[in-house]
PDB file of C-alpha atoms and ligand atoms in Angstrom:
ATOM      1  CA  LEU A  11      28.980  80.822-170.555  1.00 85.00           C
ATOM      2  CA  LEU A  12      29.759  77.644-168.588  1.00 87.00           C
ATOM      3  CA  LEU A  13      33.166  76.554-169.556  1.00 90.00           C
ATOM      4  CA  VAL A  14      33.461  72.703-169.698  1.00 91.00           C
ATOM      5  CA  ASN A  15      36.631  71.147-170.775  1.00 87.00           C
ATOM      6  CA  LYS A  16      39.470  68.744-169.517  1.00 84.00           C
ATOM      7  CA  ASN A  17      40.382  71.083-166.900  1.00 86.00           C
ATOM      8  CA  ASN A  18      36.896  72.358-166.121  1.00 89.00           C
ATOM      9  CA  LYS A  19      34.456  69.575-164.914  1.00 91.00           C
ATOM     10  CA  ILE A  20      30.660  69.898-164.924  1.00 91.00           C
ATOM     11  CA  PRO A  21      29.626  71.151-161.418  1.00 86.00           C
ATOM     12  CA  GLU A  22      28.327  68.512-159.088  1.00 82.00           C
ATOM     13  CA  ASN A  23      24.975  70.068-158.591  1.00 83.00           C
ATOM     14  CA  PHE A  24      24.433  70.710-162.223  1.00 86.00           C
ATOM     15  CA  ASP A  25      21.004  70.436-163.409  1.00 88.00           C
ATOM     16  CA  VAL A  26      19.301  70.973-166.852  1.00 92.00           C
ATOM     17  CA  GLU A  27      15.651  71.237-168.119  1.00 95.00           C
ATOM     18  CA  LEU A  28      15.434  69.452-171.405  1.00 96.00           C
ATOM     19  CA  GLU A  29      13.387  69.875-174.480  1.00 96.00           C
ATOM     20  CA  THR A  30      13.188  67.669-177.430  1.00 96.00           C
ATOM     21  CA  VAL A  31      14.040  68.937-180.747  1.00 95.00           C
ATOM     22  CA  GLU A  32      14.242  66.744-184.002  1.00 90.00           C
ATOM     23  CA  LYS A  33      13.138  63.360-183.298  1.00 86.00           C
ATOM     24  CA  ASN A  34      14.598  62.129-179.911  1.00 89.00           C
ATOM     25  CA  HIS A  35      17.372  64.678-179.554  1.00 96.00           C
ATOM     26  CA  LYS A  36      17.100  66.842-176.461  1.00 96.00           C
ATOM     27  CA  VAL A  37      18.823  69.987-175.431  1.00 97.00           C
ATOM     28  CA  ASP A  38      18.481  72.655-172.677  1.00 96.00           C
ATOM     29  CA  LYS A  39      15.327  74.170-173.196  1.00 96.00           C
ATOM     30  CA  ARG A  40      16.648  77.610-173.197  1.00 96.00           C
ATOM     31  CA  ILE A  41      18.424  77.007-176.461  1.00 97.00           C
ATOM     32  CA  ALA A  42      15.877  74.915-178.190  1.00 97.00           C
ATOM     33  CA  SER A  43      14.195  77.564-180.334  1.00 97.00           C
ATOM     34  CA  SER A  44      17.379  79.092-181.590  1.00 97.00           C
ATOM     35  CA  LEU A  45      18.386  75.731-182.716  1.00 98.00           C
ATOM     36  CA  LYS A  46      15.157  75.030-184.394  1.00 97.00           C
ATOM     37  CA  GLN A  47      15.352  78.378-186.099  1.00 98.00           C
ATOM     38  CA  MET A  48      18.844  77.836-187.147  1.00 98.00           C
ATOM     39  CA  LEU A  49      18.117  74.403-188.624  1.00 98.00           C
ATOM     40  CA  SER A  50      15.019  75.704-190.477  1.00 97.00           C
ATOM     41  CA  ASP A  51      16.733  78.611-191.885  1.00 98.00           C
ATOM     42  CA  ALA A  52      19.435  76.319-193.153  1.00 98.00           C
ATOM     43  CA  ARG A  53      16.778  74.035-194.691  1.00 97.00           C
ATOM     44  CA  ASN A  54      15.126  77.049-196.409  1.00 98.00           C
ATOM     45  CA  GLN A  55      18.362  77.671-198.117  1.00 96.00           C
ATOM     46  CA  GLY A  56      18.183  74.162-199.675  1.00 97.00           C
ATOM     47  CA  LEU A  57      20.508  72.651-197.109  1.00 97.00           C
ATOM     48  CA  SER A  58      19.915  69.337-195.144  1.00 97.00           C
ATOM     49  CA  PRO A  59      21.619  69.522-191.634  1.00 97.00           C
ATOM     50  CA  VAL A  60      20.683  66.690-189.116  1.00 96.00           C
ATOM     51  CA  ILE A  61      21.514  66.631-185.578  1.00 97.00           C
ATOM     52  CA  CYS A  62      23.524  63.510-184.651  1.00 94.00           C
ATOM     53  CA  SER A  63      24.327  64.023-181.152  1.00 94.00           C
ATOM     54  CA  SER A  64      22.725  66.297-178.545  1.00 96.00           C
ATOM     55  CA  TYR A  65      22.341  65.980-174.714  1.00 96.00           C
ATOM     56  CA  ARG A  66      23.983  62.816-173.218  1.00 94.00           C
ATOM     57  CA  THR A  67      23.735  61.534-169.794  1.00 92.00           C
ATOM     58  CA  ASN A  68      27.033  61.012-167.901  1.00 90.00           C
ATOM     59  CA  SER A  69      26.595  57.201-168.290  1.00 92.00           C
ATOM     60  CA  LYS A  70      26.219  57.546-171.900  1.00 92.00           C
ATOM     61  CA  GLN A  71      29.372  59.567-172.237  1.00 92.00           C
ATOM     62  CA  THR A  72      31.276  56.947-169.896  1.00 95.00           C
ATOM     63  CA  GLN A  73      30.071  54.270-172.172  1.00 95.00           C
ATOM     64  CA  LEU A  74      31.509  56.189-175.353  1.00 93.00           C
ATOM     65  CA  PHE A  75      34.743  56.948-173.593  1.00 95.00           C
ATOM     66  CA  ASN A  76      35.300  53.271-172.298  1.00 97.00           C
ATOM     67  CA  ASN A  77      34.639  51.886-175.907  1.00 97.00           C
ATOM     68  CA  LYS A  78      37.458  54.215-177.237  1.00 96.00           C
ATOM     69  CA  VAL A  79      39.817  53.325-174.504  1.00 97.00           C
ATOM     70  CA  LYS A  80      39.162  49.744-175.282  1.00 97.00           C
ATOM     71  CA  GLN A  81      39.972  50.368-178.929  1.00 96.00           C
ATOM     72  CA  TYR A  82      43.553  51.314-177.700  1.00 97.00           C
ATOM     73  CA  THR A  83      43.924  48.774-175.106  1.00 97.00           C
ATOM     74  CA  ASP A  84      43.032  46.152-177.571  1.00 97.00           C
ATOM     75  CA  PHE A  85      45.777  47.663-179.795  1.00 95.00           C
ATOM     76  CA  GLY A  86      48.262  47.166-177.170  1.00 96.00           C
ATOM     77  CA  TYR A  87      48.578  50.312-175.126  1.00 97.00           C
ATOM     78  CA  SER A  88      48.469  50.613-171.381  1.00 96.00           C
ATOM     79  CA  ASN A  89      45.427  51.776-169.599  1.00 96.00           C
ATOM     80  CA  SER A  90      46.785  55.213-168.855  1.00 96.00           C
ATOM     81  CA  GLU A  91      48.180  55.540-172.444  1.00 96.00           C
ATOM     82  CA  ALA A  92      44.659  54.481-173.759  1.00 96.00           C
ATOM     83  CA  GLU A  93      42.754  56.981-171.626  1.00 94.00           C
ATOM     84  CA  GLU A  94      45.121  59.612-172.698  1.00 92.00           C
ATOM     85  CA  LEU A  95      44.760  58.975-176.372  1.00 92.00           C
ATOM     86  CA  ALA A  96      41.017  58.245-176.143  1.00 92.00           C
ATOM     87  CA  SER A  97      40.543  61.703-174.702  1.00 88.00           C
ATOM     88  CA  TYR A  98      41.517  63.546-177.728  1.00 83.00           C
ATOM     89  CA  TRP A  99      38.524  61.598-179.470  1.00 85.00           C
ATOM     90  CA  VAL A 100      35.947  61.301-176.945  1.00 88.00           C
ATOM     91  CA  THR A 101      35.637  63.807-174.218  1.00 87.00           C
ATOM     92  CA  ILE A 102      36.334  62.452-170.619  1.00 90.00           C
ATOM     93  CA  PRO A 103      33.078  61.722-168.906  1.00 92.00           C
ATOM     94  CA  GLY A 104      32.124  64.883-166.675  1.00 92.00           C
ATOM     95  CA  THR A 105      33.933  67.204-168.962  1.00 90.00           C
ATOM     96  CA  SER A 106      31.720  66.994-172.156  1.00 91.00           C
ATOM     97  CA  GLU A 107      29.639  69.778-173.285  1.00 92.00           C
ATOM     98  CA  HIS A 108      26.915  67.192-174.307  1.00 94.00           C
ATOM     99  CA  GLU A 109      26.315  66.647-170.781  1.00 93.00           C
ATOM    100  CA  THR A 110      25.280  70.205-170.441  1.00 94.00           C
ATOM    101  CA  GLY A 111      22.589  70.180-172.965  1.00 95.00           C
ATOM    102  CA  LEU A 112      24.191  73.335-174.661  1.00 96.00           C
ATOM    103  CA  ALA A 113      25.849  71.526-177.447  1.00 96.00           C
ATOM    104  CA  VAL A 114      24.868  69.596-180.525  1.00 97.00           C
ATOM    105  CA  ASP A 115      26.739  67.750-183.395  1.00 96.00           C
ATOM    106  CA  ILE A 116      25.208  68.733-186.595  1.00 97.00           C
ATOM    107  CA  VAL A 117      26.171  67.054-189.833  1.00 96.00           C
ATOM    108  CA  SER A 118      25.150  66.941-193.422  1.00 96.00           C
ATOM    109  CA  LYS A 119      22.184  64.675-194.345  1.00 96.00           C
ATOM    110  CA  ASN A 120      24.164  63.624-197.518  1.00 95.00           C
ATOM    111  CA  TYR A 121      27.513  63.083-195.610  1.00 95.00           C
ATOM    112  CA  GLN A 122      26.979  61.685-192.126  1.00 94.00           C
ATOM    113  CA  LYS A 123      30.738  60.696-191.550  1.00 91.00           C
ATOM    114  CA  LEU A 124      32.692  62.435-188.760  1.00 88.00           C
ATOM    115  CA  ASP A 125      35.897  62.908-190.687  1.00 88.00           C
ATOM    116  CA  GLU A 126      37.680  65.865-192.390  1.00 86.00           C
ATOM    117  CA  GLN A 127      35.316  65.896-195.544  1.00 91.00           C
ATOM    118  CA  GLN A 128      32.476  66.910-193.210  1.00 92.00           C
ATOM    119  CA  GLU A 129      34.030  70.391-193.162  1.00 91.00           C
ATOM    120  CA  GLU A 130      33.575  70.582-197.030  1.00 94.00           C
ATOM    121  CA  THR A 131      29.862  70.052-196.993  1.00 96.00           C
ATOM    122  CA  ALA A 132      27.641  72.984-197.930  1.00 97.00           C
ATOM    123  CA  GLU A 133      25.849  72.425-194.427  1.00 97.00           C
ATOM    124  CA  GLN A 134      28.992  72.894-192.460  1.00 96.00           C
ATOM    125  CA  LYS A 135      30.189  75.910-194.625  1.00 96.00           C
ATOM    126  CA  TRP A 136      26.712  77.530-193.960  1.00 97.00           C
ATOM    127  CA  LEU A 137      26.711  76.774-190.058  1.00 97.00           C
ATOM    128  CA  MET A 138      30.243  77.967-189.772  1.00 95.00           C
ATOM    129  CA  GLU A 139      29.365  81.118-191.513  1.00 96.00           C
ATOM    130  CA  ASN A 140      25.881  81.646-189.916  1.00 97.00           C
ATOM    131  CA  SER A 141      25.614  79.808-186.516  1.00 98.00           C
ATOM    132  CA  TYR A 142      26.674  82.975-184.754  1.00 98.00           C
ATOM    133  CA  LYS A 143      23.484  84.710-185.688  1.00 98.00           C
ATOM    134  CA  TYR A 144      21.580  82.047-183.656  1.00 98.00           C
ATOM    135  CA  GLY A 145      24.123  82.149-180.669  1.00 97.00           C
ATOM    136  CA  PHE A 146      26.075  79.214-181.708  1.00 98.00           C
ATOM    137  CA  ILE A 147      29.792  78.847-182.207  1.00 96.00           C
ATOM    138  CA  LEU A 148      31.852  76.154-183.755  1.00 94.00           C
ATOM    139  CA  ARG A 149      33.270  75.054-180.644  1.00 94.00           C
ATOM    140  CA  TYR A 150      36.695  73.378-181.674  1.00 91.00           C
ATOM    141  CA  PRO A 151      38.096  75.186-184.459  1.00 88.00           C
ATOM    142  CA  THR A 152      40.865  72.999-185.784  1.00 85.00           C
ATOM    143  CA  ASP A 153      43.485  75.701-185.581  1.00 89.00           C
ATOM    144  CA  LYS A 154      42.690  76.120-181.816  1.00 91.00           C
ATOM    145  CA  LYS A 155      43.378  72.561-180.719  1.00 88.00           C
ATOM    146  CA  ASP A 156      46.330  73.376-178.493  1.00 90.00           C
ATOM    147  CA  ILE A 157      43.836  75.494-176.510  1.00 91.00           C
ATOM    148  CA  THR A 158      40.673  73.636-176.508  1.00 88.00           C
ATOM    149  CA  MET A 159      42.557  70.211-176.208  1.00 83.00           C
ATOM    150  CA  ILE A 160      40.140  68.630-178.773  1.00 81.00           C
ATOM    151  CA  ASN A 161      41.734  67.175-181.831  1.00 76.00           C
ATOM    152  CA  TYR A 162      39.039  67.687-184.476  1.00 78.00           C
ATOM    153  CA  GLU A 163      35.242  68.159-184.272  1.00 85.00           C
ATOM    154  CA  PRO A 164      34.119  70.741-186.995  1.00 87.00           C
ATOM    155  CA  TRP A 165      30.508  69.716-186.507  1.00 94.00           C
ATOM    156  CA  HIS A 166      30.319  70.408-182.679  1.00 95.00           C
ATOM    157  CA  TYR A 167      28.319  73.633-181.984  1.00 97.00           C
ATOM    158  CA  ARG A 168      27.696  75.147-178.617  1.00 96.00           C
ATOM    159  CA  TYR A 169      25.366  77.619-177.569  1.00 97.00           C
ATOM    160  CA  VAL A 170      26.721  80.824-175.999  1.00 97.00           C
ATOM    161  CA  GLY A 171      24.219  83.529-176.818  1.00 96.00           C
ATOM    162  CA  ILE A 172      24.094  85.863-179.826  1.00 97.00           C
ATOM    163  CA  GLU A 173      26.250  88.655-178.312  1.00 97.00           C
ATOM    164  CA  ASN A 174      28.970  86.260-177.241  1.00 97.00           C
ATOM    165  CA  ALA A 175      28.761  84.317-180.378  1.00 97.00           C
ATOM    166  CA  THR A 176      29.221  87.403-182.568  1.00 97.00           C
ATOM    167  CA  TYR A 177      32.243  88.565-180.678  1.00 97.00           C
ATOM    168  CA  ILE A 178      33.917  85.244-180.733  1.00 96.00           C
ATOM    169  CA  LYS A 179      33.199  84.866-184.610  1.00 96.00           C
ATOM    170  CA  GLU A 180      34.412  88.633-185.361  1.00 96.00           C
ATOM    171  CA  HIS A 181      37.715  88.023-183.426  1.00 96.00           C
ATOM    172  CA  ASP A 182      38.415  84.397-184.491  1.00 95.00           C
ATOM    173  CA  LEU A 183      38.606  83.104-180.875  1.00 95.00           C
ATOM    174  CA  CYS A 184      37.761  79.759-179.122  1.00 94.00           C
ATOM    175  CA  LEU A 185      35.516  79.691-175.927  1.00 95.00           C
ATOM    176  CA  GLU A 186      38.567  79.337-173.838  1.00 94.00           C
ATOM    177  CA  GLU A 187      40.246  82.464-175.415  1.00 95.00           C
ATOM    178  CA  TYR A 188      37.011  84.459-174.930  1.00 96.00           C
ATOM    179  CA  ILE A 189      36.449  83.585-171.306  1.00 94.00           C
ATOM    180  CA  GLU A 190      40.141  84.753-170.742  1.00 94.00           C
ATOM    181  CA  TYR A 191      39.367  88.003-172.519  1.00 95.00           C
ATOM    182  CA  LEU A 192      36.432  88.545-170.266  1.00 94.00           C
ATOM    183  CA  ASN A 193      38.240  87.767-167.170  1.00 93.00           C
ATOM    184  CA  ASN A 194      40.837  90.269-168.014  1.00 93.00           C
ATOM    185  CA  LEU A 195      38.384  93.215-168.766  1.00 88.00           C
TER     186      LEU A 195
HETATM  187 ZN1   ZN B 214      30.001  67.031-180.071  1.00 63.39          ZN
END
């Protein structure tokens, strides 16, 4: 139940054993079979989910973040403004779940754009409804963005285990709220 967000960086000594799933995508080997099962069950329903992002190294995340910052500085924003704005769209290096191997971005094969309409695809609807059965949660529900500090990412699924995922789904929580709930038990 590793919490990684703007206020909780990945620990320095963090280490992950990776396993390849689907072409060249790698995830933490402990979640690989659950992920493969979820994708194959979705496909058996006639759906076409594809992984578009999985494990990222810190340097890859840094590159993505810097590209986004540059878009804003090119637009005339100061460096600090640009970093602030970029952080709503691309997670600050060291604080991305993709660096843990516990998260994947999944989109519809028929609609691979990362925008609002992604949420309307049959694949996202199925995943939002069923991912908890495989231990995955939709990590950044749009209505929780004040807490998660992530604007919009309804294609990002995070593994937390079936028991945790089921509670989170049933009580309509985000991971931050769930961890706070656990801490107050
Ligand atoms: Zn993601």
